[in-house]
mmCIF file of C-alpha atoms and ligand atoms in Angstrom:
data_model
loop_
_atom_site.group_PDB
_atom_site.id
_atom_site.type_symbol
_atom_site.label_atom_id
_atom_site.label_comp_id
_atom_site.label_asym_id
_atom_site.label_seq_id
_atom_site.Cartn_x
_atom_site.Cartn_y
_atom_site.Cartn_z
ATOM 1 C CA MET A 1241 -12.506 -32.426 5.000
ATOM 2 C CA ALA A 1242 -15.955 -33.976 4.559
ATOM 3 C CA VAL A 1243 -19.306 -32.945 3.156
ATOM 4 C CA ARG A 1244 -21.787 -33.526 5.993
ATOM 5 C CA GLU A 1245 -25.527 -34.165 5.769
ATOM 6 C CA ILE A 1246 -27.626 -31.003 6.126
ATOM 7 C CA LEU A 1247 -30.596 -31.344 8.521
ATOM 8 C CA LYS A 1248 -33.901 -30.561 6.838
ATOM 9 C CA LEU A 1249 -37.232 -29.252 8.115
ATOM 10 C CA PRO A 1250 -39.001 -30.641 10.244
ATOM 11 C CA ASP A 1251 -35.908 -32.010 12.090
ATOM 12 C CA LYS A 1252 -36.398 -30.879 15.719
ATOM 13 C CA ARG A 1253 -32.643 -30.277 16.184
ATOM 14 C CA LEU A 1254 -33.011 -27.156 13.997
ATOM 15 C CA ARG A 1255 -34.961 -25.645 16.928
ATOM 16 C CA LEU A 1256 -32.122 -26.054 19.462
ATOM 17 C CA ALA A 1257 -30.288 -23.026 20.819
ATOM 18 C CA SER A 1258 -26.582 -23.665 20.197
ATOM 19 C CA GLU A 1259 -23.940 -23.522 22.951
ATOM 20 C CA PRO A 1260 -21.153 -20.911 22.873
ATOM 21 C CA VAL A 1261 -17.726 -22.221 21.836
ATOM 22 C CA LYS A 1262 -15.487 -22.223 24.942
ATOM 23 C CA ARG A 1263 -12.184 -23.176 23.279
ATOM 24 C CA ILE A 1264 -11.242 -22.976 19.592
ATOM 25 C CA ASP A 1265 -9.444 -26.306 19.285
ATOM 26 C CA ALA A 1266 -8.714 -28.859 16.542
ATOM 27 C CA GLY A 1267 -12.296 -30.167 16.800
ATOM 28 C CA ILE A 1268 -13.747 -26.710 16.030
ATOM 29 C CA ARG A 1269 -11.268 -26.206 13.166
ATOM 30 C CA ALA A 1270 -12.252 -29.592 11.666
ATOM 31 C CA LEU A 1271 -15.953 -28.664 12.044
ATOM 32 C CA VAL A 1272 -15.331 -25.351 10.234
ATOM 33 C CA ASP A 1273 -13.500 -27.165 7.380
ATOM 34 C CA ASP A 1274 -16.413 -29.608 7.019
ATOM 35 C CA MET A 1275 -18.955 -26.765 7.152
ATOM 36 C CA PHE A 1276 -17.190 -24.950 4.285
ATOM 37 C CA ALA A 1277 -17.042 -28.193 2.259
ATOM 38 C CA THR A 1278 -20.782 -28.723 2.932
ATOM 39 C CA MET A 1279 -21.741 -25.115 2.135
ATOM 40 C CA TYR A 1280 -19.764 -24.992 -1.148
ATOM 41 C CA ASP A 1281 -21.116 -28.424 -2.158
ATOM 42 C CA ALA A 1282 -24.791 -27.463 -1.529
ATOM 43 C CA PRO A 1283 -24.196 -24.711 -2.816
ATOM 44 C CA GLY A 1284 -25.019 -21.953 -0.361
ATOM 45 C CA ILE A 1285 -23.687 -18.641 0.916
ATOM 46 C CA GLY A 1286 -23.849 -19.453 4.638
ATOM 47 C CA LEU A 1287 -24.194 -22.325 7.090
ATOM 48 C CA ALA A 1288 -24.615 -22.668 10.866
ATOM 49 C CA GLY A 1289 -23.288 -25.571 12.973
ATOM 50 C CA ILE A 1290 -26.772 -26.829 13.894
ATOM 51 C CA GLN A 1291 -27.552 -27.362 10.196
ATOM 52 C CA VAL A 1292 -25.001 -30.196 10.266
ATOM 53 C CA GLY A 1293 -26.273 -31.385 13.667
ATOM 54 C CA VAL A 1294 -23.648 -29.633 15.830
ATOM 55 C CA ALA A 1295 -25.273 -27.306 18.393
ATOM 56 C CA LYS A 1296 -22.260 -24.955 18.689
ATOM 57 C CA ARG A 1297 -22.324 -21.256 17.832
ATOM 58 C CA VAL A 1298 -20.259 -21.566 14.651
ATOM 59 C CA VAL A 1299 -21.194 -19.864 11.365
ATOM 60 C CA VAL A 1300 -19.424 -19.946 8.000
ATOM 61 C CA MET A 1301 -20.181 -17.648 5.088
ATOM 62 C CA ASP A 1302 -18.909 -16.745 1.614
ATOM 63 C CA LEU A 1303 -20.659 -13.947 -0.262
ATOM 64 C CA SER A 1304 -18.206 -13.846 -3.182
ATOM 65 C CA LYS A 1305 -19.697 -13.872 -6.683
ATOM 66 C CA LYS A 1306 -19.179 -16.750 -9.147
ATOM 67 C CA ASP A 1307 -16.409 -14.926 -11.077
ATOM 68 C CA GLU A 1308 -14.585 -13.732 -7.923
ATOM 69 C CA ALA A 1309 -12.030 -15.445 -5.680
ATOM 70 C CA GLN A 1310 -13.617 -17.251 -2.732
ATOM 71 C CA LYS A 1311 -13.929 -15.164 0.453
ATOM 72 C CA PRO A 1312 -14.525 -17.658 3.285
ATOM 73 C CA ARG A 1313 -15.471 -16.055 6.624
ATOM 74 C CA VAL A 1314 -15.942 -17.647 10.037
ATOM 75 C CA PHE A 1315 -18.036 -16.190 12.882
ATOM 76 C CA ILE A 1316 -17.783 -17.849 16.281
ATOM 77 C CA ASN A 1317 -20.166 -16.918 19.128
ATOM 78 C CA ALA A 1318 -21.662 -14.206 16.892
ATOM 79 C CA GLU A 1319 -24.143 -11.848 18.548
ATOM 80 C CA ILE A 1320 -26.112 -8.866 17.239
ATOM 81 C CA ILE A 1321 -25.241 -5.902 19.478
ATOM 82 C CA TRP A 1322 -27.211 -3.278 17.535
ATOM 83 C CA ALA A 1323 -29.854 -3.316 14.798
ATOM 84 C CA SER A 1324 -31.220 -0.354 12.823
ATOM 85 C CA ALA A 1325 -34.873 0.589 13.272
ATOM 86 C CA GLU A 1326 -35.134 0.776 9.476
ATOM 87 C CA LYS A 1327 -36.010 -2.517 7.830
ATOM 88 C CA SER A 1328 -35.719 -3.787 4.265
ATOM 89 C CA THR A 1329 -36.999 -6.850 2.481
ATOM 90 C CA HIS A 1330 -34.834 -9.499 0.781
ATOM 91 C CA GLU A 1331 -35.657 -12.864 -0.690
ATOM 92 C CA GLU A 1332 -34.194 -15.623 1.518
ATOM 93 C CA GLY A 1333 -33.616 -19.316 1.083
ATOM 94 C CA CYS A 1334 -32.330 -21.948 3.500
ATOM 95 C CA LEU A 1335 -30.328 -25.107 2.889
ATOM 96 C CA SER A 1336 -32.507 -26.776 5.566
ATOM 97 C CA ILE A 1337 -35.692 -25.847 3.630
ATOM 98 C CA PRO A 1338 -34.605 -26.582 0.036
ATOM 99 C CA GLU A 1339 -36.304 -24.888 -2.893
ATOM 100 C CA PHE A 1340 -38.454 -22.599 -0.744
ATOM 101 C CA TYR A 1341 -37.799 -18.871 -1.093
ATOM 102 C CA GLU A 1342 -39.685 -16.010 0.498
ATOM 103 C CA GLU A 1343 -39.306 -12.286 1.124
ATOM 104 C CA VAL A 1344 -38.246 -11.457 4.704
ATOM 105 C CA ALA A 1345 -38.153 -8.011 6.356
ATOM 106 C CA ARG A 1346 -35.148 -7.461 8.647
ATOM 107 C CA PRO A 1347 -33.109 -4.508 9.974
ATOM 108 C CA VAL A 1348 -31.089 -2.904 7.141
ATOM 109 C CA GLN A 1349 -27.930 -2.524 9.262
ATOM 110 C CA VAL A 1350 -26.595 -4.566 12.165
ATOM 111 C CA LYS A 1351 -23.543 -4.465 14.422
ATOM 112 C CA VAL A 1352 -22.237 -7.908 15.278
ATOM 113 C CA LYS A 1353 -19.545 -9.062 17.694
ATOM 114 C CA TYR A 1354 -17.831 -12.397 17.135
ATOM 115 C CA LEU A 1355 -14.563 -14.311 17.437
ATOM 116 C CA ASP A 1356 -12.493 -15.373 14.438
ATOM 117 C CA LEU A 1357 -10.825 -18.776 14.142
ATOM 118 C CA ASP A 1358 -7.791 -17.460 16.090
ATOM 119 C CA GLY A 1359 -10.048 -16.439 18.969
ATOM 120 C CA LYS A 1360 -9.604 -12.724 18.183
ATOM 121 C CA ALA A 1361 -12.650 -10.563 19.040
ATOM 122 C CA HIS A 1362 -14.195 -8.361 16.330
ATOM 123 C CA GLU A 1363 -17.071 -5.902 16.008
ATOM 124 C CA ILE A 1364 -18.388 -5.206 12.520
ATOM 125 C CA GLU A 1365 -21.184 -3.183 10.980
ATOM 126 C CA ALA A 1366 -22.973 -4.888 8.091
ATOM 127 C CA GLY A 1367 -25.565 -3.875 5.508
ATOM 128 C CA GLY A 1368 -27.159 -5.375 2.389
ATOM 129 C CA LEU A 1369 -26.865 -9.120 1.767
ATOM 130 C CA PHE A 1370 -24.125 -9.364 4.435
ATOM 131 C CA ALA A 1371 -26.564 -8.067 7.099
ATOM 132 C CA THR A 1372 -29.338 -10.375 5.869
ATOM 133 C CA CYS A 1373 -27.110 -13.435 5.837
ATOM 134 C CA LEU A 1374 -25.592 -12.655 9.273
ATOM 135 C CA GLN A 1375 -29.083 -12.298 10.776
ATOM 136 C CA HIS A 1376 -30.264 -15.529 9.082
ATOM 137 C CA GLU A 1377 -27.240 -17.481 10.404
ATOM 138 C CA ILE A 1378 -27.337 -15.972 13.920
ATOM 139 C CA ASP A 1379 -31.044 -16.898 13.985
ATOM 140 C CA HIS A 1380 -30.005 -20.526 13.262
ATOM 141 C CA THR A 1381 -27.699 -20.458 16.319
ATOM 142 C CA ASN A 1382 -30.794 -19.464 18.359
ATOM 143 C CA GLY A 1383 -33.063 -22.155 16.878
ATOM 144 C CA ILE A 1384 -34.918 -19.656 14.686
ATOM 145 C CA LEU A 1385 -35.679 -20.312 11.006
ATOM 146 C CA PHE A 1386 -36.407 -17.678 8.348
ATOM 147 C CA ILE A 1387 -39.949 -19.077 8.002
ATOM 148 C CA ASP A 1388 -40.564 -17.758 11.552
ATOM 149 C CA HIS A 1389 -40.433 -14.257 9.993
ATOM 150 C CA ILE A 1390 -43.132 -14.909 7.358
ATOM 151 C CA SER A 1391 -46.927 -15.212 7.678
ATOM 152 C CA LYS A 1392 -48.342 -18.096 9.739
ATOM 153 C CA LEU A 1393 -50.314 -19.249 6.722
ATOM 154 C CA LYS A 1394 -47.191 -19.593 4.542
ATOM 155 C CA ARG A 1395 -45.162 -21.082 7.426
ATOM 156 C CA ASP A 1396 -47.782 -23.731 8.232
ATOM 157 C CA ARG A 1397 -48.041 -24.609 4.533
ATOM 158 C CA VAL A 1398 -44.273 -25.157 4.131
ATOM 159 C CA ILE A 1399 -43.985 -27.120 7.412
ATOM 160 C CA LYS A 1400 -46.863 -29.368 6.272
ATOM 161 C CA LYS A 1401 -45.198 -29.964 2.881
ATOM 162 C CA PHE A 1402 -41.804 -30.889 4.390
ATOM 163 C CA THR A 1403 -43.386 -33.053 7.139
ATOM 164 C CA LYS A 1404 -45.318 -35.001 4.488
ATOM 165 C CA ALA A 1405 -42.155 -35.451 2.373
ATOM 166 C CA ALA A 1406 -40.155 -36.640 5.433
ATOM 167 C CA LYS A 1407 -42.868 -39.196 6.336
ATOM 168 C CA ALA A 1408 -42.953 -40.508 2.756
ATOM 169 C CA ALA A 1409 -39.135 -40.816 2.673
ATOM 170 C CA ASN A 1410 -39.169 -42.624 6.049
ATOM 171 C CA LYS A 1411 -41.824 -45.082 4.805
ATOM 172 C CA THR A 1412 -39.783 -45.864 1.676
ATOM 173 C CA ALA A 1413 -36.621 -46.357 3.751
ATOM 174 C CA LYS A 1414 -38.388 -48.814 6.093
ATOM 175 C CA LYS A 1415 -40.046 -50.841 3.297
ATOM 176 C CA PRO A 1416 -38.643 -54.418 3.340
ATOM 177 C CA VAL A 1417 -36.725 -55.500 0.248
ATOM 178 C CA GLU A 1418 -38.868 -57.844 -1.865
ATOM 179 C CA ALA A 1419 -37.495 -61.355 -2.487
HETATM 180 O O1 K1U B 804 -28.257 -20.824 6.274
HETATM 181 C C1 K1U B 804 -28.561 -21.322 5.205
HETATM 182 O O2 K1U B 804 -29.464 -22.138 5.124
HETATM 183 C C2 K1U B 804 -27.834 -20.897 3.955
HETATM 184 C C3 K1U B 804 -28.605 -19.882 3.126
HETATM 185 C C4 K1U B 804 -28.148 -18.482 3.521
HETATM 186 C C5 K1U B 804 -29.014 -17.334 3.084
HETATM 187 C C6 K1U B 804 -29.461 -17.183 1.794
HETATM 188 C C7 K1U B 804 -30.228 -16.084 1.421
HETATM 189 C C8 K1U B 804 -30.530 -15.134 2.351
HETATM 190 C C9 K1U B 804 -30.107 -15.291 3.641
HETATM 191 C C10 K1U B 804 -29.327 -16.378 4.020
HETATM 192 C C11 K1U B 804 -28.300 -20.181 1.652
HETATM 193 O O3 K1U B 804 -27.191 -20.149 1.246
HETATM 194 S S1 K1U B 804 -29.638 -20.569 0.616
HETATM 195 C C12 K1U B 804 -28.872 -20.757 -0.980
HETATM 196 C C13 K1U B 804 -28.486 -19.469 -1.624
HETATM 197 O O4 K1U B 804 -28.890 -18.418 -1.200
HETATM 198 C C14 K1U B 804 -27.576 -19.469 -2.788
HETATM 199 C C15 K1U B 804 -27.169 -20.642 -3.392
HETATM 200 C C16 K1U B 804 -26.311 -20.592 -4.486
HETATM 201 C C17 K1U B 804 -25.867 -19.409 -4.977
HETATM 202 C C18 K1U B 804 -26.275 -18.233 -4.394
HETATM 203 C C19 K1U B 804 -27.118 -18.265 -3.291
HETATM 204 ZN ZN1 ZN B 805 -30.816 -21.319 6.772
#
């Protein structure tokens, strides 16, 4: 099990639509193990494959509270099959956009179909933080970031900030070592 690097804005790979998983094999199981290690290390409550650079429709999540036993959940090829017309607003964050939080309006309830790690098909109805997190992670599998749901002004501002930080980090990394 390994903690992998999490891609950060403005990495273009975050905009890729991920491919469905055709076969749940040892490679997918190893990816899931690494994604849990990465998510718990961050820490976060969810993670999509593309956030570790793997464009496969794999999502991990754990919404357990600090004082509760861990509740790891895996969603493979997850798709929203129904969303309520009613929307509610929750504050969201993203491990690919660290330390930026913003209110996002999304459907209150969703129905999602997915496969578990044994390849068994499920349909679930989710509300509250579970619905928010599922929608956030399924968005990642479609190359969508939560900043796409906020105002253009705020989105442009955060993209500019992260682009500037990435350029500065790149410059420092390329600077030759002084003798
Ligand atoms: O997909 C991601 O980037 C993970 C993201 C999931 C998420 C958070 C909030 C609303 C919707 C989706 C995170 O986990 S951000 C970090 C976070 O929320 C958190 C971190 C530590 C403890 C509790 C929450
Ligand atoms: Zn995210």
